[in-house]
């Protein structure tokens, strides 16, 4: 299916201007010297259309954003109405109805006493805000040395200097060093690639010899691995000195590296450790909140109570930018007395138009039962993607909800992965382009081991899953033959 191609003159003008003036994000600009920049002009449901009128399934919801899919006039109208009524006013000592109502709504969804919503314009700012709040809170409550942050290897938490410092991807950081000091990495929950994690870390001898899951070292259960991975946080806190550690930043399902869900019991153990050392648990839900895992928040799905949740992306389904953090009453308490003030803010944080759009977005979530739709269909999505495991190049399919990573391997039996050159040729040279040419927009990523990431709009159903599988099967089969 296709739509009307763009007028050729306009198309040519856009191509020239894109090359001459537009600096695209995380983009190797040289690759567009001899190729057209893909220009997306329209979206409808789960599909997007380019300037030539070609249609693509939006397998990544833009960038883990478009929960409700494209072309929802109701959200566009909410934006227009708010812009006409009050286009802008800051939340600096003043408020406006849409931000107030949205804070109440979000606090109502958030688990426990996560009642205090601080708005930003996106995810990186939400992460910055959470770290600053953690530092400020401990300074006000008599533990001024607590300032360090622990996060996981390969995890992505944003690009501003604090958030980048928390990010666990050295290649993304090198050009910007020195970053904000005082962040430390612990292992993530990649069971497929977990090497032997050693007997001292088994807390219960009965866990030995439990049959292993799909991946993992021989003799290790997923639960034991999760316990070990969580305990590494305690080890890091001890190594750094508990008096100096303020927070642990973790995604419910880690995105970078290709969707690592938490092993059973992982977050429960992390919560225990955080309580023991008085360290704040920050659930970075910039991707995982608002339906991606079939719940408003990932913490609900895995049954843990964070001290702070960071969110962005899906809160508006991308119809306007917005992010924020939700803090517990305990964390706001010191700021409720006398002159104490959280000296932090963003001009556009909680923008009236974005807040109104978020309210309209959440109305649709309720009315159409979006979370239930994800829960009802996630099994079918998984089963459809798992059909690809018959291909020699597909090593692992992992994730939850509408959020999956497919790890590609050179040798399935040994799990041998690709070297840098092969990865470059496979992912950049062939896969990304071939998937797009075959009608699937998704992400081929090598920030960890090479994976294809899928995170489609939450309205997708079996017909979309089949289409995704069909295109992946064709392209991955061809990729394997090129190796
Ligand atoms: C877990 C997580 N945190 C933070 C961010 C940064 O968000 P933003 O790009 O809106 O600054 C992202 C972006 O993808 C993310 O996935």
Tab-separated table of C-alpha atoms and ligand atoms in Angstrom:
chain	number	residue	atom	x	y	z
A	1	UNK	CA	0.000	0.000	0.000
A	2	UNK	CA	1.209	3.524	-0.658
A	3	UNK	CA	0.164	7.150	-0.627
A	4	UNK	CA	0.690	10.041	-3.045
A	5	UNK	CA	4.414	10.724	-3.717
A	6	UNK	CA	5.663	14.196	-2.897
A	7	UNK	CA	6.006	16.768	-5.652
A	8	UNK	CA	9.507	16.043	-7.149
A	9	UNK	CA	10.652	19.664	-6.883
A	10	UNK	CA	9.817	19.849	-3.193
A	11	UNK	CA	11.457	16.484	-2.644
A	12	UNK	CA	14.643	17.650	-4.301
A	13	UNK	CA	14.636	20.841	-2.244
A	14	UNK	CA	14.169	18.881	0.998
A	15	UNK	CA	17.018	16.531	0.106
A	16	UNK	CA	19.335	19.452	-0.528
A	17	UNK	CA	18.335	21.282	2.655
A	18	UNK	CA	18.586	18.085	4.731
A	19	UNK	CA	22.168	17.654	3.507
A	20	UNK	CA	23.150	21.318	3.795
A	21	UNK	CA	21.396	22.376	6.996
A	22	UNK	CA	19.975	19.576	9.103
A	23	UNK	CA	22.249	17.877	11.614
A	24	UNK	CA	20.547	14.564	12.360
A	25	UNK	CA	20.975	12.930	15.753
A	26	UNK	CA	23.303	9.955	16.246
A	27	UNK	CA	23.695	9.986	12.458
A	28	UNK	CA	26.736	9.246	10.365
A	29	UNK	CA	26.173	12.228	8.097
A	30	UNK	CA	28.658	11.007	5.497
A	31	UNK	CA	26.381	8.096	4.654
A	32	UNK	CA	23.935	10.565	3.078
A	33	UNK	CA	26.464	12.183	0.779
A	34	UNK	CA	25.493	9.836	-2.048
A	35	UNK	CA	22.140	8.610	-0.776
A	36	UNK	CA	18.779	10.218	-0.190
A	37	UNK	CA	17.867	11.016	3.391
A	38	UNK	CA	14.743	8.974	4.219
A	39	UNK	CA	12.009	11.571	4.702
A	40	UNK	CA	8.917	10.443	6.591
A	41	UNK	CA	5.919	12.574	5.763
A	42	UNK	CA	2.882	10.903	7.249
A	43	UNK	CA	1.668	8.353	9.766
A	44	UNK	CA	-1.516	6.348	10.023
A	45	UNK	CA	-2.153	3.727	12.680
A	46	UNK	CA	0.869	1.431	12.857
A	47	UNK	CA	2.262	2.669	9.532
A	48	UNK	CA	4.427	5.525	8.325
A	49	UNK	CA	4.868	6.833	4.762
A	50	UNK	CA	7.906	8.347	3.093
A	51	UNK	CA	8.163	11.134	0.540
A	52	UNK	CA	7.870	8.632	-2.321
A	53	UNK	CA	4.554	7.478	-0.879
A	54	UNK	CA	5.963	4.109	0.266
A	55	UNK	CA	4.482	2.537	3.377
A	56	UNK	CA	6.411	1.019	6.304
A	57	UNK	CA	5.314	-0.765	9.435
A	58	UNK	CA	6.544	1.364	12.341
A	59	UNK	CA	8.202	-1.486	14.238
A	60	UNK	CA	9.861	0.856	16.751
A	61	UNK	CA	6.963	3.241	17.472
A	62	UNK	CA	9.234	5.989	16.132
A	63	UNK	CA	11.711	5.672	18.989
A	64	UNK	CA	9.700	3.732	21.611
A	65	UNK	CA	7.242	6.634	21.572
A	66	UNK	CA	4.096	6.226	19.446
A	67	UNK	CA	2.074	4.020	21.802
A	68	UNK	CA	-1.311	4.800	20.236
A	69	UNK	CA	-0.008	4.838	16.680
A	70	UNK	CA	-0.179	7.678	14.205
A	71	UNK	CA	-2.941	9.956	12.963
A	72	UNK	CA	-5.018	10.261	16.145
A	73	UNK	CA	-6.930	13.471	15.491
A	74	UNK	CA	-8.201	13.478	19.079
A	75	UNK	CA	-4.673	14.134	20.351
A	76	UNK	CA	-3.987	16.737	17.674
A	77	UNK	CA	-7.215	18.501	18.614
A	78	UNK	CA	-6.316	18.473	22.321
A	79	UNK	CA	-3.039	20.208	21.381
A	80	UNK	CA	-4.780	22.796	19.217
A	81	UNK	CA	-7.385	23.545	21.885
A	82	UNK	CA	-4.767	24.045	24.587
A	83	UNK	CA	-2.544	26.178	22.326
A	84	UNK	CA	-5.507	28.440	21.541
A	85	UNK	CA	-6.453	28.734	25.224
A	86	UNK	CA	-3.014	29.028	26.848
A	87	UNK	CA	-0.067	28.152	24.648
A	88	UNK	CA	2.570	28.645	27.285
A	89	UNK	CA	3.172	29.362	30.885
A	90	UNK	CA	6.011	28.031	33.036
A	91	UNK	CA	5.697	25.949	36.182
A	92	UNK	CA	8.068	28.308	37.981
A	93	UNK	CA	6.015	29.397	41.015
A	94	UNK	CA	2.862	29.370	38.852
A	95	UNK	CA	0.811	26.486	37.537
A	96	UNK	CA	-1.748	25.794	34.830
A	97	UNK	CA	-4.666	23.359	34.787
A	98	UNK	CA	-3.302	20.782	32.349
A	99	UNK	CA	-0.048	20.215	34.308
A	100	UNK	CA	-1.942	20.093	37.608
A	101	UNK	CA	-4.465	17.581	36.297
A	102	UNK	CA	-1.766	15.507	34.657
A	103	UNK	CA	0.291	15.356	37.866
A	104	UNK	CA	-2.790	14.117	39.728
A	105	UNK	CA	-3.497	11.554	37.037
A	106	UNK	CA	0.066	10.223	36.915
A	107	UNK	CA	0.345	10.111	40.721
A	108	UNK	CA	-2.889	8.105	40.706
A	109	UNK	CA	-1.378	5.504	38.380
A	110	UNK	CA	2.016	5.320	40.081
A	111	UNK	CA	2.527	2.611	42.705
A	112	UNK	CA	2.721	3.348	46.441
A	113	UNK	CA	3.384	6.891	47.585
A	114	UNK	CA	4.954	8.044	44.337
A	115	UNK	CA	2.803	11.171	44.467
A	116	UNK	CA	5.048	14.046	43.433
A	117	UNK	CA	5.435	14.712	39.719
A	118	UNK	CA	8.210	16.964	38.422
A	119	UNK	CA	7.870	17.611	34.692
A	120	UNK	CA	10.653	17.936	32.136
A	121	UNK	CA	10.606	17.956	28.349
A	122	UNK	CA	12.180	14.529	27.824
A	123	UNK	CA	13.900	11.480	29.270
A	124	UNK	CA	17.469	12.730	29.691
A	125	UNK	CA	16.219	15.710	31.687
A	126	UNK	CA	14.146	13.334	33.806
A	127	UNK	CA	17.286	11.326	34.622
A	128	UNK	CA	19.199	14.540	35.430
A	129	UNK	CA	16.365	15.644	37.679
A	130	UNK	CA	16.294	12.337	39.542
A	131	UNK	CA	20.036	12.419	40.234
A	132	UNK	CA	19.878	16.044	41.364
A	133	UNK	CA	16.933	15.284	43.624
A	134	UNK	CA	18.771	12.315	45.163
A	135	UNK	CA	21.809	14.483	45.945
A	136	UNK	CA	19.696	17.362	47.245
A	137	UNK	CA	17.536	15.073	49.405
A	138	UNK	CA	20.509	13.495	51.161
A	139	UNK	CA	22.144	16.892	51.725
A	140	UNK	CA	18.983	18.113	53.412
A	141	UNK	CA	18.568	15.011	55.552
A	142	UNK	CA	21.997	14.856	57.129
A	143	UNK	CA	23.809	12.501	54.773
A	144	UNK	CA	25.616	15.025	52.564
A	145	UNK	CA	28.232	12.567	51.293
A	146	UNK	CA	25.656	10.469	49.471
A	147	UNK	CA	25.955	11.493	45.813
A	148	UNK	CA	27.207	8.534	43.751
A	149	UNK	CA	25.122	6.579	41.257
A	150	UNK	CA	25.212	2.933	40.269
A	151	UNK	CA	23.860	1.806	36.912
A	152	UNK	CA	24.242	-1.198	34.618
A	153	UNK	CA	26.653	-2.090	31.851
A	154	UNK	CA	25.452	-1.165	28.345
A	155	UNK	CA	22.383	0.676	29.732
A	156	UNK	CA	21.407	3.931	28.015
A	157	UNK	CA	20.071	6.752	30.165
A	158	UNK	CA	20.419	9.796	27.895
A	159	UNK	CA	22.949	12.209	26.456
A	160	UNK	CA	23.092	15.232	28.760
A	161	UNK	CA	26.317	15.151	30.756
A	162	UNK	CA	24.844	13.730	33.969
A	163	UNK	CA	22.633	11.206	32.184
A	164	UNK	CA	25.518	10.274	29.879
A	165	UNK	CA	27.707	9.726	32.911
A	166	UNK	CA	25.090	7.249	34.197
A	167	UNK	CA	24.940	5.584	30.768
A	168	UNK	CA	26.942	2.349	30.566
A	169	UNK	CA	28.145	2.580	26.957
A	170	UNK	CA	31.812	3.677	26.857
A	171	UNK	CA	31.868	4.410	23.082
A	172	UNK	CA	29.079	6.959	23.537
A	173	UNK	CA	30.983	8.711	26.296
A	174	UNK	CA	34.590	8.866	25.129
A	175	UNK	CA	34.309	12.031	23.047
A	176	UNK	CA	32.756	13.923	25.935
A	177	UNK	CA	35.050	12.988	28.787
A	178	UNK	CA	35.520	14.125	31.440
A	179	UNK	CA	31.884	13.626	32.369
A	180	UNK	CA	30.222	14.053	35.737
A	181	UNK	CA	32.271	11.929	38.145
A	182	UNK	CA	30.894	9.402	40.641
A	183	UNK	CA	28.981	6.852	38.585
A	184	UNK	CA	29.716	3.095	38.645
A	185	UNK	CA	28.606	0.139	36.580
A	186	UNK	CA	27.289	-3.256	37.661
A	187	UNK	CA	26.363	-6.239	35.431
A	188	UNK	CA	23.085	-6.167	33.555
A	189	UNK	CA	20.653	-9.093	33.362
A	190	UNK	CA	21.723	-10.551	30.017
A	191	UNK	CA	21.221	-14.227	30.852
A	192	UNK	CA	21.936	-15.360	27.289
A	193	UNK	CA	25.454	-13.972	27.548
A	194	UNK	CA	26.034	-14.595	31.264
A	195	UNK	CA	29.336	-16.311	31.736
A	196	UNK	CA	29.946	-18.485	34.784
A	197	UNK	CA	29.077	-16.335	37.750
A	198	UNK	CA	30.648	-18.500	40.379
A	199	UNK	CA	29.553	-20.382	43.452
A	200	UNK	CA	30.249	-17.678	46.064
A	201	UNK	CA	27.294	-15.866	44.607
A	202	UNK	CA	24.810	-18.693	45.081
A	203	UNK	CA	23.030	-17.777	48.260
A	204	UNK	CA	21.096	-20.971	48.421
A	205	UNK	CA	22.942	-24.236	47.768
A	206	UNK	CA	19.669	-25.766	46.572
A	207	UNK	CA	19.851	-23.478	43.537
A	208	UNK	CA	22.829	-25.388	42.198
A	209	UNK	CA	22.145	-27.704	39.329
A	210	UNK	CA	18.729	-26.266	38.578
A	211	UNK	CA	18.140	-26.708	34.846
A	212	UNK	CA	19.165	-23.572	32.996
A	213	UNK	CA	16.879	-21.507	30.814
A	214	UNK	CA	17.393	-20.582	27.189
A	215	UNK	CA	20.817	-19.086	27.836
A	216	UNK	CA	23.042	-18.744	30.846
A	217	UNK	CA	25.957	-20.725	32.095
A	218	UNK	CA	25.545	-24.453	32.546
A	219	UNK	CA	24.024	-25.390	35.859
A	220	UNK	CA	22.699	-21.927	36.603
A	221	UNK	CA	19.070	-21.100	37.063
A	222	UNK	CA	17.690	-17.791	35.891
A	223	UNK	CA	16.715	-17.027	39.492
A	224	UNK	CA	20.235	-17.681	40.757
A	225	UNK	CA	21.638	-15.480	38.020
A	226	UNK	CA	19.196	-12.712	38.960
A	227	UNK	CA	20.188	-13.025	42.586
A	228	UNK	CA	23.859	-12.787	41.646
A	229	UNK	CA	23.278	-9.779	39.364
A	230	UNK	CA	21.301	-7.949	42.074
A	231	UNK	CA	23.957	-8.754	44.675
A	232	UNK	CA	26.567	-7.046	42.504
A	233	UNK	CA	24.804	-3.800	43.399
A	234	UNK	CA	25.478	-4.495	47.081
A	235	UNK	CA	29.102	-5.288	46.208
A	236	UNK	CA	29.419	-1.960	44.351
A	237	UNK	CA	27.828	-0.051	47.241
A	238	UNK	CA	30.231	-1.692	49.681
A	239	UNK	CA	33.199	-0.973	47.425
A	240	UNK	CA	32.290	2.693	47.089
A	241	UNK	CA	31.231	3.161	50.686
A	242	UNK	CA	27.525	3.120	51.552
A	243	UNK	CA	27.772	6.648	52.963
A	244	UNK	CA	28.613	7.966	49.512
A	245	UNK	CA	26.052	6.186	47.319
A	246	UNK	CA	22.805	8.045	46.581
A	247	UNK	CA	20.966	6.050	43.952
A	248	UNK	CA	20.756	3.058	41.633
A	249	UNK	CA	19.320	3.701	38.154
A	250	UNK	CA	17.748	0.654	36.482
A	251	UNK	CA	15.284	0.159	33.631
A	252	UNK	CA	12.561	-2.445	34.224
A	253	UNK	CA	13.607	-4.073	30.928
A	254	UNK	CA	17.016	-2.821	29.826
A	255	UNK	CA	16.803	-1.568	26.272
A	256	UNK	CA	20.406	-1.197	25.088
A	257	UNK	CA	21.953	-4.591	24.427
A	258	UNK	CA	18.585	-5.871	23.218
A	259	UNK	CA	15.839	-6.116	25.844
A	260	UNK	CA	17.020	-7.755	29.058
A	261	UNK	CA	14.008	-8.505	31.260
A	262	UNK	CA	14.663	-8.861	34.991
A	263	UNK	CA	15.006	-12.450	36.229
A	264	UNK	CA	12.349	-13.443	38.769
A	265	UNK	CA	13.188	-11.956	42.163
A	266	UNK	CA	15.799	-9.546	40.764
A	267	UNK	CA	14.014	-6.315	41.661
A	268	UNK	CA	12.846	-7.676	45.007
A	269	UNK	CA	16.473	-8.309	45.924
A	270	UNK	CA	17.503	-4.878	44.603
A	271	UNK	CA	14.819	-3.281	46.781
A	272	UNK	CA	16.165	-5.115	49.841
A	273	UNK	CA	19.686	-3.914	49.074
A	274	UNK	CA	18.541	-0.316	48.564
A	275	UNK	CA	16.675	-0.418	51.887
A	276	UNK	CA	19.630	-1.932	53.661
A	277	UNK	CA	22.034	0.775	52.470
A	278	UNK	CA	19.548	3.660	52.258
A	279	UNK	CA	20.116	4.059	48.532
A	280	UNK	CA	17.315	5.323	46.273
A	281	UNK	CA	15.963	2.972	43.628
A	282	UNK	CA	15.294	4.939	40.448
A	283	UNK	CA	13.236	3.047	37.894
A	284	UNK	CA	14.136	4.626	34.558
A	285	UNK	CA	10.929	4.006	32.657
A	286	UNK	CA	11.506	6.375	29.773
A	287	UNK	CA	10.740	3.420	27.489
A	288	UNK	CA	8.943	0.963	29.763
A	289	UNK	CA	6.125	3.152	31.159
A	290	UNK	CA	2.735	3.811	29.588
A	291	UNK	CA	1.809	0.447	28.210
A	292	UNK	CA	5.046	-0.813	26.663
A	293	UNK	CA	4.923	-3.720	29.143
A	294	UNK	CA	1.122	-3.839	29.471
A	295	UNK	CA	1.019	-1.637	32.583
A	296	UNK	CA	1.256	2.072	33.237
A	297	UNK	CA	4.651	1.399	34.821
A	298	UNK	CA	7.157	-1.419	34.476
A	299	UNK	CA	7.597	-1.453	38.273
A	300	UNK	CA	3.994	-2.656	38.534
A	301	UNK	CA	4.627	-5.500	36.151
A	302	UNK	CA	7.590	-6.799	38.104
A	303	UNK	CA	6.150	-5.963	41.521
A	304	UNK	CA	8.667	-3.550	43.019
A	305	UNK	CA	8.407	-0.162	44.615
A	306	UNK	CA	10.814	2.495	43.300
A	307	UNK	CA	11.684	5.730	45.102
A	308	UNK	CA	11.652	7.619	41.819
A	309	UNK	CA	10.239	6.756	38.392
A	310	UNK	CA	11.519	8.643	35.355
A	311	UNK	CA	9.268	8.745	32.292
A	312	UNK	CA	8.946	10.462	28.870
A	313	UNK	CA	8.199	9.175	25.349
A	314	UNK	CA	4.899	7.263	25.611
A	315	UNK	CA	3.261	9.677	28.056
A	316	UNK	CA	2.065	11.695	25.048
A	317	UNK	CA	2.462	8.963	22.411
A	318	UNK	CA	4.760	11.533	20.805
A	319	UNK	CA	2.072	14.039	19.851
A	320	UNK	CA	4.051	16.597	21.867
A	321	UNK	CA	7.269	16.290	23.905
A	322	UNK	CA	7.107	15.673	27.643
A	323	UNK	CA	8.987	13.849	30.383
A	324	UNK	CA	9.279	13.879	34.116
A	325	UNK	CA	10.059	12.137	37.348
A	326	UNK	CA	7.698	10.896	40.009
A	327	UNK	CA	9.082	11.009	43.539
A	328	UNK	CA	7.764	9.596	46.777
A	329	UNK	CA	6.280	11.811	49.484
A	330	UNK	CA	9.359	11.041	51.578
A	331	UNK	CA	11.647	12.667	49.002
A	332	UNK	CA	9.588	15.833	48.807
A	333	UNK	CA	9.126	16.176	52.544
A	334	UNK	CA	12.343	18.174	53.234
A	335	UNK	CA	11.263	20.670	50.567
A	336	UNK	CA	7.964	21.428	52.280
A	337	UNK	CA	9.498	23.524	55.050
A	338	UNK	CA	10.625	27.146	55.202
A	339	UNK	CA	12.925	28.331	52.448
A	340	UNK	CA	13.990	24.883	51.210
A	341	UNK	CA	13.619	24.797	47.420
A	342	UNK	CA	14.613	22.322	44.714
A	343	UNK	CA	16.601	24.814	42.615
A	344	UNK	CA	15.986	23.051	39.340
A	345	UNK	CA	13.653	23.475	36.365
A	346	UNK	CA	13.162	23.741	32.608
A	347	UNK	CA	11.342	26.502	30.720
A	348	UNK	CA	9.279	23.988	28.773
A	349	UNK	CA	8.912	21.354	31.528
A	350	UNK	CA	5.228	20.436	31.824
A	351	UNK	CA	4.371	22.580	28.787
A	352	UNK	CA	0.607	23.232	28.715
A	353	UNK	CA	0.163	21.781	25.224
A	354	UNK	CA	2.156	18.644	26.051
A	355	UNK	CA	0.290	18.171	29.320
A	356	UNK	CA	-3.072	18.502	27.573
A	357	UNK	CA	-1.938	15.985	24.956
A	358	UNK	CA	-0.803	13.589	27.688
A	359	UNK	CA	-4.228	13.783	29.331
A	360	UNK	CA	-5.907	13.042	26.004
A	361	UNK	CA	-3.449	10.184	25.422
A	362	UNK	CA	-4.257	8.644	28.791
A	363	UNK	CA	-7.993	9.035	28.093
A	364	UNK	CA	-7.535	6.859	25.014
A	365	UNK	CA	-5.496	4.346	27.056
A	366	UNK	CA	-8.474	3.996	29.399
A	367	UNK	CA	-11.200	4.016	26.785
A	368	UNK	CA	-9.554	1.497	24.464
A	369	UNK	CA	-8.050	-0.690	27.197
A	370	UNK	CA	-4.564	-0.340	25.695
A	371	UNK	CA	-2.729	-2.037	28.579
A	372	UNK	CA	-5.105	-4.992	28.500
A	373	UNK	CA	-4.669	-5.221	24.732
A	374	UNK	CA	-0.907	-5.529	25.237
A	375	UNK	CA	-1.346	-8.179	27.935
A	376	UNK	CA	-3.819	-10.107	25.774
A	377	UNK	CA	-1.542	-10.046	22.730
A	378	UNK	CA	2.017	-10.140	24.086
A	379	UNK	CA	2.065	-13.939	24.071
A	380	UNK	CA	1.099	-13.999	20.402
A	381	UNK	CA	3.773	-11.392	19.605
A	382	UNK	CA	6.420	-13.439	21.375
A	383	UNK	CA	5.290	-16.695	19.747
A	384	UNK	CA	5.348	-15.082	16.307
A	385	UNK	CA	8.874	-13.719	16.798
A	386	UNK	CA	10.042	-17.051	18.231
A	387	UNK	CA	9.226	-18.696	14.907
A	388	UNK	CA	12.412	-16.958	13.717
A	389	UNK	CA	14.486	-19.156	16.025
A	390	UNK	CA	14.572	-21.721	13.211
A	391	UNK	CA	16.943	-19.389	11.316
A	392	UNK	CA	20.640	-20.116	11.923
A	393	UNK	CA	21.407	-16.416	12.456
A	394	UNK	CA	18.830	-15.916	15.237
A	395	UNK	CA	20.373	-16.740	18.613
A	396	UNK	CA	17.884	-15.364	21.098
A	397	UNK	CA	14.466	-13.721	21.229
A	398	UNK	CA	13.858	-11.856	24.467
A	399	UNK	CA	11.682	-9.197	26.007
A	400	UNK	CA	8.236	-8.662	27.472
A	401	UNK	CA	5.074	-6.827	26.490
A	402	UNK	CA	5.497	-5.131	23.119
A	403	UNK	CA	9.254	-4.801	23.563
A	404	UNK	CA	11.634	-7.360	22.044
A	405	UNK	CA	15.235	-7.841	21.060
A	406	UNK	CA	16.358	-10.466	18.582
A	407	UNK	CA	20.033	-11.295	18.977
A	408	UNK	CA	21.900	-12.285	15.839
A	409	UNK	CA	24.760	-14.745	16.034
A	410	UNK	CA	27.368	-16.180	13.719
A	411	UNK	CA	27.129	-19.635	15.256
A	412	UNK	CA	24.047	-20.613	17.163
A	413	UNK	CA	25.563	-23.639	18.902
A	414	UNK	CA	28.507	-21.718	20.352
A	415	UNK	CA	26.704	-18.322	20.500
A	416	UNK	CA	29.696	-16.894	18.658
A	417	UNK	CA	29.005	-13.308	17.771
A	418	UNK	CA	30.243	-11.098	14.925
A	419	UNK	CA	33.470	-9.166	15.043
A	420	UNK	CA	33.435	-5.396	14.555
A	421	UNK	CA	33.870	-5.557	10.778
A	422	UNK	CA	31.229	-8.219	10.310
A	423	UNK	CA	28.861	-6.324	12.556
A	424	UNK	CA	29.460	-3.146	10.572
A	425	UNK	CA	28.830	-4.924	7.277
A	426	UNK	CA	25.822	-6.820	8.585
A	427	UNK	CA	24.004	-4.130	10.551
A	428	UNK	CA	24.921	-0.888	8.854
A	429	UNK	CA	25.845	-2.201	5.444
A	430	UNK	CA	22.917	-4.507	4.937
A	431	UNK	CA	20.250	-5.065	7.587
A	432	UNK	CA	19.009	-1.576	8.426
A	433	UNK	CA	18.651	-0.706	4.779
A	434	UNK	CA	17.185	-4.042	3.700
A	435	UNK	CA	14.563	-4.077	6.455
A	436	UNK	CA	13.480	-0.561	5.542
A	437	UNK	CA	13.395	-1.374	1.821
A	438	UNK	CA	11.199	-4.346	2.628
A	439	UNK	CA	8.730	-2.188	4.528
A	440	UNK	CA	9.789	-2.507	8.170
A	441	UNK	CA	11.117	0.395	10.188
A	442	UNK	CA	12.946	-0.970	13.247
A	443	UNK	CA	16.403	-0.802	14.694
A	444	UNK	CA	19.484	-2.878	14.027
A	445	UNK	CA	21.701	-2.081	16.970
A	446	UNK	CA	25.217	-3.051	17.963
A	447	UNK	CA	25.695	-1.081	21.159
A	448	UNK	CA	25.972	-4.490	22.800
A	449	UNK	CA	25.919	-7.669	20.719
A	450	UNK	CA	24.085	-7.230	17.400
A	451	UNK	CA	20.314	-7.154	17.876
A	452	UNK	CA	17.186	-6.151	16.063
A	453	UNK	CA	14.899	-4.184	18.320
A	454	UNK	CA	11.140	-4.175	18.066
A	455	UNK	CA	8.768	-1.929	19.931
A	456	UNK	CA	5.695	-1.416	17.752
A	457	UNK	CA	2.689	0.784	18.548
A	458	UNK	CA	0.552	-0.817	21.246
A	459	UNK	CA	-2.434	-1.064	18.908
A	460	UNK	CA	-0.718	-3.775	16.845
A	461	UNK	CA	-2.280	-7.205	16.541
A	462	UNK	CA	-1.553	-10.570	14.929
A	463	UNK	CA	-1.679	-9.201	11.377
A	464	UNK	CA	1.136	-6.773	12.248
A	465	UNK	CA	3.133	-9.464	14.083
A	466	UNK	CA	2.882	-11.681	10.991
A	467	UNK	CA	4.026	-8.855	8.752
A	468	UNK	CA	7.010	-8.165	11.019
A	469	UNK	CA	7.945	-11.860	11.084
A	470	UNK	CA	7.590	-12.237	7.329
A	471	UNK	CA	9.870	-9.291	6.562
A	472	UNK	CA	12.431	-10.308	9.195
A	473	UNK	CA	12.464	-13.884	7.893
A	474	UNK	CA	13.122	-12.765	4.343
A	475	UNK	CA	15.828	-10.239	5.227
A	476	UNK	CA	17.576	-12.366	7.866
A	477	UNK	CA	17.660	-15.346	5.515
A	478	UNK	CA	19.344	-13.162	2.929
A	479	UNK	CA	21.719	-11.755	5.569
A	480	UNK	CA	22.778	-15.262	6.605
A	481	UNK	CA	23.519	-16.168	2.994
A	482	UNK	CA	25.805	-13.129	2.656
A	483	UNK	CA	27.977	-14.087	5.609
B	1	LIG	C1	15.956	4.438	29.572
B	1	LIG	C2	16.166	5.779	28.950
B	1	LIG	N1	16.479	6.831	29.706
B	1	LIG	C3	16.662	8.051	29.193
B	1	LIG	C4	16.556	8.265	27.831
B	1	LIG	C5	16.780	9.650	27.267
B	1	LIG	O1	15.581	10.200	26.800
B	1	LIG	P1	15.565	11.453	25.826
B	1	LIG	O2	16.088	11.003	24.508
B	1	LIG	O3	14.114	11.848	25.783
B	1	LIG	O4	16.405	12.518	26.466
B	1	LIG	C6	16.223	7.206	26.992
B	1	LIG	C7	16.084	7.411	25.538
B	1	LIG	O5	15.836	6.521	24.780
B	1	LIG	C8	16.032	5.921	27.559
B	1	LIG	O6	15.743	4.869	26.794
